[in-house]
PDB file of C-alpha atoms and ligand atoms in Angstrom:
ATOM      1  CA  MET A 267      10.740   5.394 104.281  1.00 57.00           C
ATOM      2  CA  SER A 268      11.209   4.807 107.963  1.00 76.00           C
ATOM      3  CA  GLY A 269      14.129   6.571 109.568  1.00 90.00           C
ATOM      4  CA  HIS A 270      15.949   5.663 112.712  1.00 97.00           C
ATOM      5  CA  LEU A 271      17.499   7.798 115.424  1.00 98.00           C
ATOM      6  CA  ALA A 272      20.047   6.447 117.910  1.00 98.00           C
ATOM      7  CA  VAL A 273      21.149   8.590 120.860  1.00 98.00           C
ATOM      8  CA  VAL A 274      24.526   7.116 121.686  1.00 98.00           C
ATOM      9  CA  GLY A 275      26.566   7.376 124.887  1.00 98.00           C
ATOM     10  CA  LEU A 276      30.323   7.370 124.241  1.00 98.00           C
ATOM     11  CA  GLY A 277      31.386   6.958 127.867  1.00 98.00           C
ATOM     12  CA  PRO A 278      33.814   9.293 129.642  1.00 97.00           C
ATOM     13  CA  GLY A 279      36.567   9.409 127.032  1.00 94.00           C
ATOM     14  CA  ASP A 280      38.671   6.344 126.376  1.00 92.00           C
ATOM     15  CA  ALA A 281      37.601   4.105 123.489  1.00 93.00           C
ATOM     16  CA  ARG A 282      37.644   1.156 125.918  1.00 94.00           C
ATOM     17  CA  TYR A 283      34.486   2.548 127.487  1.00 96.00           C
ATOM     18  CA  VAL A 284      32.488   2.587 124.252  1.00 97.00           C
ATOM     19  CA  THR A 285      30.125  -0.379 124.460  1.00 98.00           C
ATOM     20  CA  PRO A 286      29.748  -2.848 121.573  1.00 98.00           C
ATOM     21  CA  GLU A 287      26.131  -1.643 121.218  1.00 98.00           C
ATOM     22  CA  ALA A 288      27.327   1.968 120.833  1.00 98.00           C
ATOM     23  CA  GLU A 289      29.972   0.863 118.305  1.00 97.00           C
ATOM     24  CA  ALA A 290      27.328  -0.890 116.240  1.00 98.00           C
ATOM     25  CA  ALA A 291      24.973   2.123 116.332  1.00 98.00           C
ATOM     26  CA  LEU A 292      27.804   4.441 115.219  1.00 98.00           C
ATOM     27  CA  ALA A 293      28.866   2.111 112.427  1.00 97.00           C
ATOM     28  CA  ALA A 294      25.293   1.823 111.131  1.00 97.00           C
ATOM     29  CA  ALA A 295      24.626   5.585 110.999  1.00 98.00           C
ATOM     30  CA  GLN A 296      24.492   7.532 107.744  1.00 97.00           C
ATOM     31  CA  ALA A 297      24.653  10.869 109.569  1.00 98.00           C
ATOM     32  CA  LEU A 298      26.301  11.735 112.885  1.00 98.00           C
ATOM     33  CA  TYR A 299      25.323  14.718 115.024  1.00 97.00           C
ATOM     34  CA  GLY A 300      26.955  16.004 118.194  1.00 96.00           C
ATOM     35  CA  TYR A 301      29.001  18.516 120.127  1.00 95.00           C
ATOM     36  CA  GLY A 302      32.311  18.871 118.251  1.00 94.00           C
ATOM     37  CA  PRO A 303      34.696  17.369 120.860  1.00 93.00           C
ATOM     38  CA  TYR A 304      32.424  14.321 121.296  1.00 94.00           C
ATOM     39  CA  LEU A 305      32.130  13.836 117.547  1.00 96.00           C
ATOM     40  CA  ASP A 306      35.943  13.989 117.334  1.00 95.00           C
ATOM     41  CA  ARG A 307      36.069  10.770 119.382  1.00 94.00           C
ATOM     42  CA  VAL A 308      34.181   8.848 116.716  1.00 96.00           C
ATOM     43  CA  PRO A 309      36.356   7.339 113.958  1.00 94.00           C
ATOM     44  CA  VAL A 310      35.670   8.777 110.494  1.00 94.00           C
ATOM     45  CA  ARG A 311      33.858   6.328 108.240  1.00 94.00           C
ATOM     46  CA  PRO A 312      33.235   6.648 104.510  1.00 93.00           C
ATOM     47  CA  ARG A 313      29.689   7.501 103.351  1.00 92.00           C
ATOM     48  CA  GLN A 314      28.809   8.980 106.739  1.00 96.00           C
ATOM     49  CA  SER A 315      28.134  12.712 107.128  1.00 97.00           C
ATOM     50  CA  ARG A 316      29.215  14.536 110.306  1.00 97.00           C
ATOM     51  CA  HIS A 317      27.435  17.553 111.772  1.00 96.00           C
ATOM     52  CA  ALA A 318      29.255  19.189 114.681  1.00 95.00           C
ATOM     53  CA  SER A 319      27.521  21.860 116.740  1.00 91.00           C
ATOM     54  CA  ASP A 320      28.166  23.911 119.842  1.00 86.00           C
ATOM     55  CA  ASN A 321      27.628  22.616 123.372  1.00 81.00           C
ATOM     56  CA  ARG A 322      24.619  24.830 124.034  1.00 78.00           C
ATOM     57  CA  GLU A 323      22.744  23.963 120.855  1.00 89.00           C
ATOM     58  CA  GLU A 324      21.152  20.773 122.143  1.00 91.00           C
ATOM     59  CA  ALA A 325      17.563  21.554 121.094  1.00 94.00           C
ATOM     60  CA  THR A 326      18.559  22.721 117.614  1.00 95.00           C
ATOM     61  CA  ARG A 327      20.819  19.676 117.164  1.00 95.00           C
ATOM     62  CA  ALA A 328      18.075  17.283 118.306  1.00 96.00           C
ATOM     63  CA  ALA A 329      15.557  18.889 115.922  1.00 96.00           C
ATOM     64  CA  ALA A 330      18.015  18.776 112.997  1.00 96.00           C
ATOM     65  CA  ALA A 331      18.730  15.083 113.618  1.00 97.00           C
ATOM     66  CA  LEU A 332      15.006  14.298 113.931  1.00 97.00           C
ATOM     67  CA  ARG A 333      14.258  16.057 110.636  1.00 97.00           C
ATOM     68  CA  VAL A 334      16.885  14.011 108.813  1.00 97.00           C
ATOM     69  CA  ALA A 335      15.746  10.767 110.452  1.00 97.00           C
ATOM     70  CA  ALA A 336      12.109  11.560 109.600  1.00 96.00           C
ATOM     71  CA  ALA A 337      13.174  11.919 105.958  1.00 96.00           C
ATOM     72  CA  GLY A 338      14.268   8.271 106.086  1.00 96.00           C
ATOM     73  CA  ALA A 339      17.927   8.326 107.167  1.00 97.00           C
ATOM     74  CA  ARG A 340      19.708   6.349 109.864  1.00 97.00           C
ATOM     75  CA  VAL A 341      20.969   9.019 112.235  1.00 98.00           C
ATOM     76  CA  ALA A 342      23.052   8.905 115.420  1.00 98.00           C
ATOM     77  CA  ILE A 343      23.441  11.713 117.947  1.00 98.00           C
ATOM     78  CA  VAL A 344      26.459  11.273 120.201  1.00 97.00           C
ATOM     79  CA  SER A 345      26.707  12.234 123.829  1.00 97.00           C
ATOM     80  CA  GLY A 346      29.550  12.030 126.344  1.00 97.00           C
ATOM     81  CA  GLY A 347      29.068   9.509 129.159  1.00 98.00           C
ATOM     82  CA  ASP A 348      25.471   8.323 129.196  1.00 98.00           C
ATOM     83  CA  PRO A 349      23.015  10.142 126.894  1.00 98.00           C
ATOM     84  CA  GLY A 350      20.320  10.087 129.574  1.00 98.00           C
ATOM     85  CA  VAL A 351      22.411  11.855 132.246  1.00 98.00           C
ATOM     86  CA  PHE A 352      22.281  15.658 131.776  1.00 97.00           C
ATOM     87  CA  ALA A 353      22.591  15.085 128.045  1.00 96.00           C
ATOM     88  CA  MET A 354      21.002  14.605 124.638  1.00 96.00           C
ATOM     89  CA  ALA A 355      18.362  11.932 125.310  1.00 98.00           C
ATOM     90  CA  SER A 356      16.083  14.370 127.174  1.00 97.00           C
ATOM     91  CA  ALA A 357      16.608  17.026 124.503  1.00 97.00           C
ATOM     92  CA  VAL A 358      15.481  14.507 121.864  1.00 98.00           C
ATOM     93  CA  CYS A 359      12.408  13.523 123.914  1.00 98.00           C
ATOM     94  CA  GLU A 360      11.531  17.213 124.408  1.00 98.00           C
ATOM     95  CA  GLU A 361      11.685  17.827 120.667  1.00 98.00           C
ATOM     96  CA  ILE A 362       9.597  14.726 119.907  1.00 98.00           C
ATOM     97  CA  GLU A 363       6.955  15.828 122.411  1.00 98.00           C
ATOM     98  CA  ALA A 364       6.806  19.353 120.946  1.00 97.00           C
ATOM     99  CA  GLY A 365       7.377  18.431 117.297  1.00 96.00           C
ATOM    100  CA  PRO A 366       5.271  17.183 114.379  1.00 96.00           C
ATOM    101  CA  ASP A 367       3.377  13.872 114.601  1.00 95.00           C
ATOM    102  CA  SER A 368       5.735  12.283 112.090  1.00 93.00           C
ATOM    103  CA  TRP A 369       8.536  12.417 114.695  1.00 96.00           C
ATOM    104  CA  ARG A 370       6.476  10.168 116.984  1.00 96.00           C
ATOM    105  CA  THR A 371       6.472   7.317 114.479  1.00 94.00           C
ATOM    106  CA  LEU A 372      10.285   7.244 114.277  1.00 96.00           C
ATOM    107  CA  GLU A 373      12.188   4.391 115.789  1.00 97.00           C
ATOM    108  CA  VAL A 374      14.360   5.855 118.549  1.00 98.00           C
ATOM    109  CA  ALA A 375      17.084   3.911 120.375  1.00 98.00           C
ATOM    110  CA  ILE A 376      18.796   5.314 123.447  1.00 98.00           C
ATOM    111  CA  VAL A 377      22.151   3.553 123.744  1.00 98.00           C
ATOM    112  CA  PRO A 378      23.523   3.786 127.299  1.00 98.00           C
ATOM    113  CA  GLY A 379      27.104   4.645 128.190  1.00 98.00           C
ATOM    114  CA  VAL A 380      29.354   4.775 131.253  1.00 98.00           C
ATOM    115  CA  THR A 381      28.449   8.016 132.981  1.00 98.00           C
ATOM    116  CA  ALA A 382      31.160  10.199 134.561  1.00 98.00           C
ATOM    117  CA  MET A 383      30.216   9.457 138.170  1.00 98.00           C
ATOM    118  CA  LEU A 384      30.668   5.713 137.642  1.00 98.00           C
ATOM    119  CA  ALA A 385      34.033   6.197 135.931  1.00 98.00           C
ATOM    120  CA  VAL A 386      35.288   8.502 138.725  1.00 98.00           C
ATOM    121  CA  ALA A 387      33.932   6.239 141.472  1.00 98.00           C
ATOM    122  CA  ALA A 388      35.632   3.214 139.939  1.00 98.00           C
ATOM    123  CA  ARG A 389      39.011   5.001 139.960  1.00 97.00           C
ATOM    124  CA  ILE A 390      38.930   5.618 143.693  1.00 98.00           C
ATOM    125  CA  GLY A 391      37.094   2.724 145.360  1.00 98.00           C
ATOM    126  CA  ALA A 392      33.360   2.547 145.991  1.00 98.00           C
ATOM    127  CA  PRO A 393      32.096   5.950 147.139  1.00 98.00           C
ATOM    128  CA  LEU A 394      28.665   5.273 145.578  1.00 98.00           C
ATOM    129  CA  GLY A 395      28.275   1.949 147.408  1.00 97.00           C
ATOM    130  CA  GLN A 396      25.314   3.226 149.427  1.00 96.00           C
ATOM    131  CA  ASP A 397      22.439   5.519 148.448  1.00 97.00           C
ATOM    132  CA  PHE A 398      23.594   8.445 146.345  1.00 98.00           C
ATOM    133  CA  CYS A 399      22.209  11.092 144.062  1.00 97.00           C
ATOM    134  CA  ALA A 400      23.442  13.016 141.062  1.00 98.00           C
ATOM    135  CA  LEU A 401      23.023  16.776 140.764  1.00 98.00           C
ATOM    136  CA  SER A 402      23.995  19.171 138.021  1.00 98.00           C
ATOM    137  CA  LEU A 403      25.294  22.466 139.416  1.00 98.00           C
ATOM    138  CA  SER A 404      24.443  24.226 136.174  1.00 96.00           C
ATOM    139  CA  ASP A 405      21.878  26.948 136.657  1.00 93.00           C
ATOM    140  CA  ASN A 406      21.435  27.436 132.922  1.00 92.00           C
ATOM    141  CA  LEU A 407      18.233  25.395 132.916  1.00 92.00           C
ATOM    142  CA  LYS A 408      17.084  25.663 136.542  1.00 95.00           C
ATOM    143  CA  PRO A 409      17.136  28.409 139.164  1.00 97.00           C
ATOM    144  CA  TRP A 410      20.008  28.448 141.669  1.00 97.00           C
ATOM    145  CA  ASP A 411      17.667  28.290 144.678  1.00 97.00           C
ATOM    146  CA  VAL A 412      16.349  24.911 143.427  1.00 98.00           C
ATOM    147  CA  ILE A 413      19.943  23.646 143.373  1.00 98.00           C
ATOM    148  CA  GLU A 414      20.493  24.900 146.924  1.00 97.00           C
ATOM    149  CA  ARG A 415      17.332  23.194 148.156  1.00 98.00           C
ATOM    150  CA  ARG A 416      18.385  19.926 146.515  1.00 98.00           C
ATOM    151  CA  LEU A 417      21.882  20.143 148.018  1.00 98.00           C
ATOM    152  CA  ASP A 418      20.362  20.728 151.470  1.00 98.00           C
ATOM    153  CA  ALA A 419      17.867  17.882 151.098  1.00 98.00           C
ATOM    154  CA  ALA A 420      20.344  15.358 149.700  1.00 98.00           C
ATOM    155  CA  ALA A 421      23.184  16.083 152.123  1.00 97.00           C
ATOM    156  CA  GLY A 422      20.742  16.310 155.023  1.00 96.00           C
ATOM    157  CA  ALA A 423      19.250  12.907 154.154  1.00 96.00           C
ATOM    158  CA  GLY A 424      22.638  11.180 154.059  1.00 96.00           C
ATOM    159  CA  PHE A 425      23.041  10.723 150.310  1.00 98.00           C
ATOM    160  CA  VAL A 426      26.489  10.690 148.749  1.00 98.00           C
ATOM    161  CA  LEU A 427      26.481  13.415 146.069  1.00 98.00           C
ATOM    162  CA  ALA A 428      27.834  13.282 142.532  1.00 98.00           C
ATOM    163  CA  LEU A 429      28.132  16.846 141.243  1.00 98.00           C
ATOM    164  CA  TYR A 430      28.077  17.288 137.467  1.00 98.00           C
ATOM    165  CA  ASN A 431      28.743  20.584 135.628  1.00 97.00           C
ATOM    166  CA  PRO A 432      30.513  22.072 138.666  1.00 97.00           C
ATOM    167  CA  ILE A 433      31.975  25.172 137.051  1.00 95.00           C
ATOM    168  CA  SER A 434      32.504  26.954 133.748  1.00 93.00           C
ATOM    169  CA  ARG A 435      33.622  30.356 132.539  1.00 92.00           C
ATOM    170  CA  ALA A 436      30.007  31.504 132.539  1.00 92.00           C
ATOM    171  CA  ARG A 437      29.329  29.943 135.982  1.00 94.00           C
ATOM    172  CA  PRO A 438      32.401  30.764 138.093  1.00 95.00           C
ATOM    173  CA  TRP A 439      30.949  30.958 141.646  1.00 96.00           C
ATOM    174  CA  GLN A 440      28.415  28.125 141.837  1.00 96.00           C
ATOM    175  CA  LEU A 441      30.760  25.360 142.988  1.00 97.00           C
ATOM    176  CA  GLY A 442      32.220  27.507 145.792  1.00 98.00           C
ATOM    177  CA  ALA A 443      28.698  28.332 146.952  1.00 98.00           C
ATOM    178  CA  ALA A 444      27.697  24.648 146.830  1.00 98.00           C
ATOM    179  CA  ILE A 445      30.742  23.611 148.901  1.00 98.00           C
ATOM    180  CA  GLU A 446      29.911  26.322 151.471  1.00 98.00           C
ATOM    181  CA  ARG A 447      26.344  25.068 151.595  1.00 97.00           C
ATOM    182  CA  LEU A 448      27.378  21.438 152.121  1.00 98.00           C
ATOM    183  CA  ARG A 449      29.669  22.452 155.015  1.00 98.00           C
ATOM    184  CA  ARG A 450      26.488  23.353 156.949  1.00 97.00           C
ATOM    185  CA  HIS A 451      25.315  19.736 156.785  1.00 96.00           C
ATOM    186  CA  LEU A 452      28.424  17.583 156.823  1.00 98.00           C
ATOM    187  CA  PRO A 453      31.532  17.202 159.003  1.00 98.00           C
ATOM    188  CA  ALA A 454      34.759  18.947 157.925  1.00 98.00           C
ATOM    189  CA  THR A 455      36.381  15.534 157.479  1.00 98.00           C
ATOM    190  CA  THR A 456      33.837  14.300 154.884  1.00 98.00           C
ATOM    191  CA  PRO A 457      35.814  12.810 151.951  1.00 98.00           C
ATOM    192  CA  VAL A 458      35.559  14.700 148.662  1.00 98.00           C
ATOM    193  CA  VAL A 459      36.813  13.299 145.335  1.00 98.00           C
ATOM    194  CA  PHE A 460      37.722  15.502 142.366  1.00 98.00           C
ATOM    195  CA  GLY A 461      37.813  13.402 139.173  1.00 98.00           C
ATOM    196  CA  ARG A 462      39.006  15.329 136.139  1.00 98.00           C
ATOM    197  CA  ALA A 463      38.903  14.110 132.515  1.00 97.00           C
ATOM    198  CA  VAL A 464      38.634  10.503 133.637  1.00 97.00           C
ATOM    199  CA  GLY A 465      39.402   8.078 130.825  1.00 94.00           C
ATOM    200  CA  ARG A 466      41.354  10.718 128.882  1.00 94.00           C
ATOM    201  CA  PRO A 467      45.128  11.275 128.665  1.00 94.00           C
ATOM    202  CA  ASP A 468      44.977  14.261 131.050  1.00 96.00           C
ATOM    203  CA  GLU A 469      43.020  12.385 133.733  1.00 97.00           C
ATOM    204  CA  HIS A 470      43.574  13.522 137.315  1.00 97.00           C
ATOM    205  CA  VAL A 471      41.823  12.174 140.401  1.00 97.00           C
ATOM    206  CA  SER A 472      42.400  13.552 143.894  1.00 97.00           C
ATOM    207  CA  VAL A 473      40.916  13.059 147.347  1.00 97.00           C
ATOM    208  CA  THR A 474      40.454  15.815 149.884  1.00 98.00           C
ATOM    209  CA  THR A 475      38.057  16.746 152.688  1.00 98.00           C
ATOM    210  CA  LEU A 476      35.055  19.036 152.716  1.00 98.00           C
ATOM    211  CA  ALA A 477      37.038  21.515 154.839  1.00 98.00           C
ATOM    212  CA  GLU A 478      39.900  21.607 152.311  1.00 98.00           C
ATOM    213  CA  ALA A 479      37.883  21.288 149.097  1.00 98.00           C
ATOM    214  CA  ASP A 480      38.697  24.197 146.794  1.00 98.00           C
ATOM    215  CA  ALA A 481      36.484  25.136 143.843  1.00 98.00           C
ATOM    216  CA  ALA A 482      39.611  26.361 142.026  1.00 97.00           C
ATOM    217  CA  ASP A 483      40.687  22.710 141.655  1.00 97.00           C
ATOM    218  CA  ALA A 484      37.734  21.949 139.345  1.00 98.00           C
ATOM    219  CA  ASP A 485      36.980  22.808 135.754  1.00 97.00           C
ATOM    220  CA  MET A 486      34.163  21.838 133.414  1.00 95.00           C
ATOM    221  CA  ALA A 487      35.717  18.389 132.827  1.00 97.00           C
ATOM    222  CA  THR A 488      35.579  17.585 136.557  1.00 98.00           C
ATOM    223  CA  LEU A 489      33.059  15.478 138.421  1.00 98.00           C
ATOM    224  CA  ILE A 490      33.000  15.837 142.197  1.00 98.00           C
ATOM    225  CA  ILE A 491      31.839  13.181 144.632  1.00 98.00           C
ATOM    226  CA  VAL A 492      31.013  14.427 148.123  1.00 98.00           C
ATOM    227  CA  GLY A 493      30.760  11.604 150.643  1.00 98.00           C
ATOM    228  CA  SER A 494      28.134  11.150 153.327  1.00 97.00           C
ATOM    229  CA  ARG A 495      28.847  10.845 157.045  1.00 96.00           C
ATOM    230  CA  ALA A 496      29.370   7.134 156.423  1.00 97.00           C
ATOM    231  CA  THR A 497      31.993   7.469 153.645  1.00 98.00           C
ATOM    232  CA  ARG A 498      35.469   6.301 154.656  1.00 97.00           C
ATOM    233  CA  VAL A 499      39.047   6.573 153.397  1.00 98.00           C
ATOM    234  CA  VAL A 500      41.300   3.520 153.703  1.00 98.00           C
ATOM    235  CA  GLN A 501      44.983   4.497 153.632  1.00 96.00           C
ATOM    236  CA  ARG A 502      47.251   1.851 152.071  1.00 97.00           C
ATOM    237  CA  ASN A 503      50.997   1.452 151.964  1.00 96.00           C
ATOM    238  CA  GLY A 504      52.299   1.929 148.450  1.00 96.00           C
ATOM    239  CA  GLN A 505      48.791   2.134 146.994  1.00 96.00           C
ATOM    240  CA  ALA A 506      46.378   5.014 146.492  1.00 94.00           C
ATOM    241  CA  PRO A 507      43.780   5.372 149.261  1.00 96.00           C
ATOM    242  CA  LEU A 508      40.395   3.704 148.800  1.00 98.00           C
ATOM    243  CA  VAL A 509      37.336   5.904 149.282  1.00 98.00           C
ATOM    244  CA  TYR A 510      34.217   3.893 149.955  1.00 98.00           C
ATOM    245  CA  THR A 511      30.770   4.000 151.506  1.00 98.00           C
ATOM    246  CA  PRO A 512      29.924   0.855 153.455  1.00 97.00           C
ATOM    247  CA  ARG A 513      26.881  -1.156 152.408  1.00 95.00           C
ATOM    248  CA  ALA A 514      25.255  -1.178 155.832  1.00 93.00           C
ATOM    249  CA  VAL A 515      23.610   1.951 157.236  1.00 89.00           C
ATOM    250  CA  ALA A 516      23.846   2.197 161.015  1.00 79.00           C
ATOM    251  CA  GLU A 517      21.719   5.248 161.828  1.00 65.00           C
ATOM    252  CA  VAL A 518      18.911   7.143 160.148  1.00 55.00           C
ATOM    253  CA  SER A 519      21.141  10.207 159.871  1.00 52.00           C
ATOM    254  CA  ALA A 520      24.147   8.316 158.463  1.00 50.00           C
TER     255      ALA A 520
HETATM  256  N1  SAH B1069      26.219  12.765 129.858  1.00 65.16           N
HETATM  257  C1  SAH B1069      27.451  12.988 130.604  1.00 65.16           C
HETATM  258  C2  SAH B1069      27.357  14.211 131.506  1.00 65.16           C
HETATM  259  C3  SAH B1069      27.174  15.519 130.774  1.00 65.16           C
HETATM  260  S1  SAH B1069      27.246  16.895 131.848  1.00 65.16           S
HETATM  261  C4  SAH B1069      27.771  11.727 131.423  1.00 65.16           C
HETATM  262  O1  SAH B1069      26.913  10.843 131.542  1.00 65.16           O
HETATM  263  O2  SAH B1069      28.891  11.639 131.953  1.00 65.16           O
HETATM  264  C5  SAH B1069      28.964  17.320 131.697  1.00 65.16           C
HETATM  265  C6  SAH B1069      29.670  17.066 133.030  1.00 65.16           C
HETATM  266  O3  SAH B1069      29.950  15.670 133.166  1.00 65.16           O
HETATM  267  C7  SAH B1069      31.019  17.735 133.183  1.00 65.16           C
HETATM  268  O4  SAH B1069      30.898  19.095 133.604  1.00 65.16           O
HETATM  269  C8  SAH B1069      31.645  16.873 134.274  1.00 65.16           C
HETATM  270  O5  SAH B1069      31.096  17.189 135.529  1.00 65.16           O
HETATM  271  C9  SAH B1069      31.138  15.477 133.885  1.00 65.16           C
HETATM  272  N2  SAH B1069      32.083  14.728 133.050  1.00 65.16           N
HETATM  273  C10 SAH B1069      31.899  14.357 131.768  1.00 65.16           C
HETATM  274  N3  SAH B1069      32.953  13.616 131.327  1.00 65.16           N
HETATM  275  C11 SAH B1069      33.814  13.520 132.377  1.00 65.16           C
HETATM  276  C12 SAH B1069      35.071  12.865 132.565  1.00 65.16           C
HETATM  277  N4  SAH B1069      35.659  12.183 131.582  1.00 65.16           N
HETATM  278  N5  SAH B1069      35.681  12.971 133.774  1.00 65.16           N
HETATM  279  C13 SAH B1069      35.084  13.649 134.772  1.00 65.16           C
HETATM  280  N6  SAH B1069      33.885  14.277 134.656  1.00 65.16           N
HETATM  281  C14 SAH B1069      33.265  14.219 133.467  1.00 65.16           C
END
């Protein structure tokens, strides 16, 4: 029997963001694995088992799904946003690399989804219209000084920054420290976007500046975009402002 494992991105929240490819992979699965709140977004289908697990149990969940797929089942693991962005696809690859040879013969499909930074950017204009990079502020899987060095390098080189995993109950100070750090490199007026729960009923998107940015305005469902020196805010009468980064780069330091 040859099993099949799909690692499926559900997008940021709203069903409109689930791609037809993701829909098809979910419909075809005999067993679904995932973090409970993500699994809750997937409609219940008959003859399909559901295995919810905790957020931090990515390796165990990946191994469990691989075992079932290796036994011949069609399995899908769900992920919020895109499965390859700070999510399950790497956990699955890690388990395959470390696991038994039989896991290497499995057919594995990574099904992309709309990642949070794209959903937030689209709400506000085009802040990622020039070179940008994505950083996770979580120091669960990497030391904090690596994060600081990456913040320094990225902001110093003129990248727009998309900050994932900004804050949680277990990581209360990291976002404040990151904002402080970025103030060393960037002007006080640098636009900063807080996008919370984008694509969900409690969505909230706000624009501020690096000087005014307050870590208390973020929670674990928030993605933060910090502009570069080139990022601009266009005020509009009767419409929300547009935050964008122009396509042309004028100076090396821009
Ligand atoms: N794989 C996911 C990211 C997982 S890391 C993706 O591609 O989007 C989890 C972080 O993603 C959260 O802490 C938050 O920073 C961001 N995030 C996920 N969904 C979001 C949403 N709907 N709105 C804003 N940020 C979101």
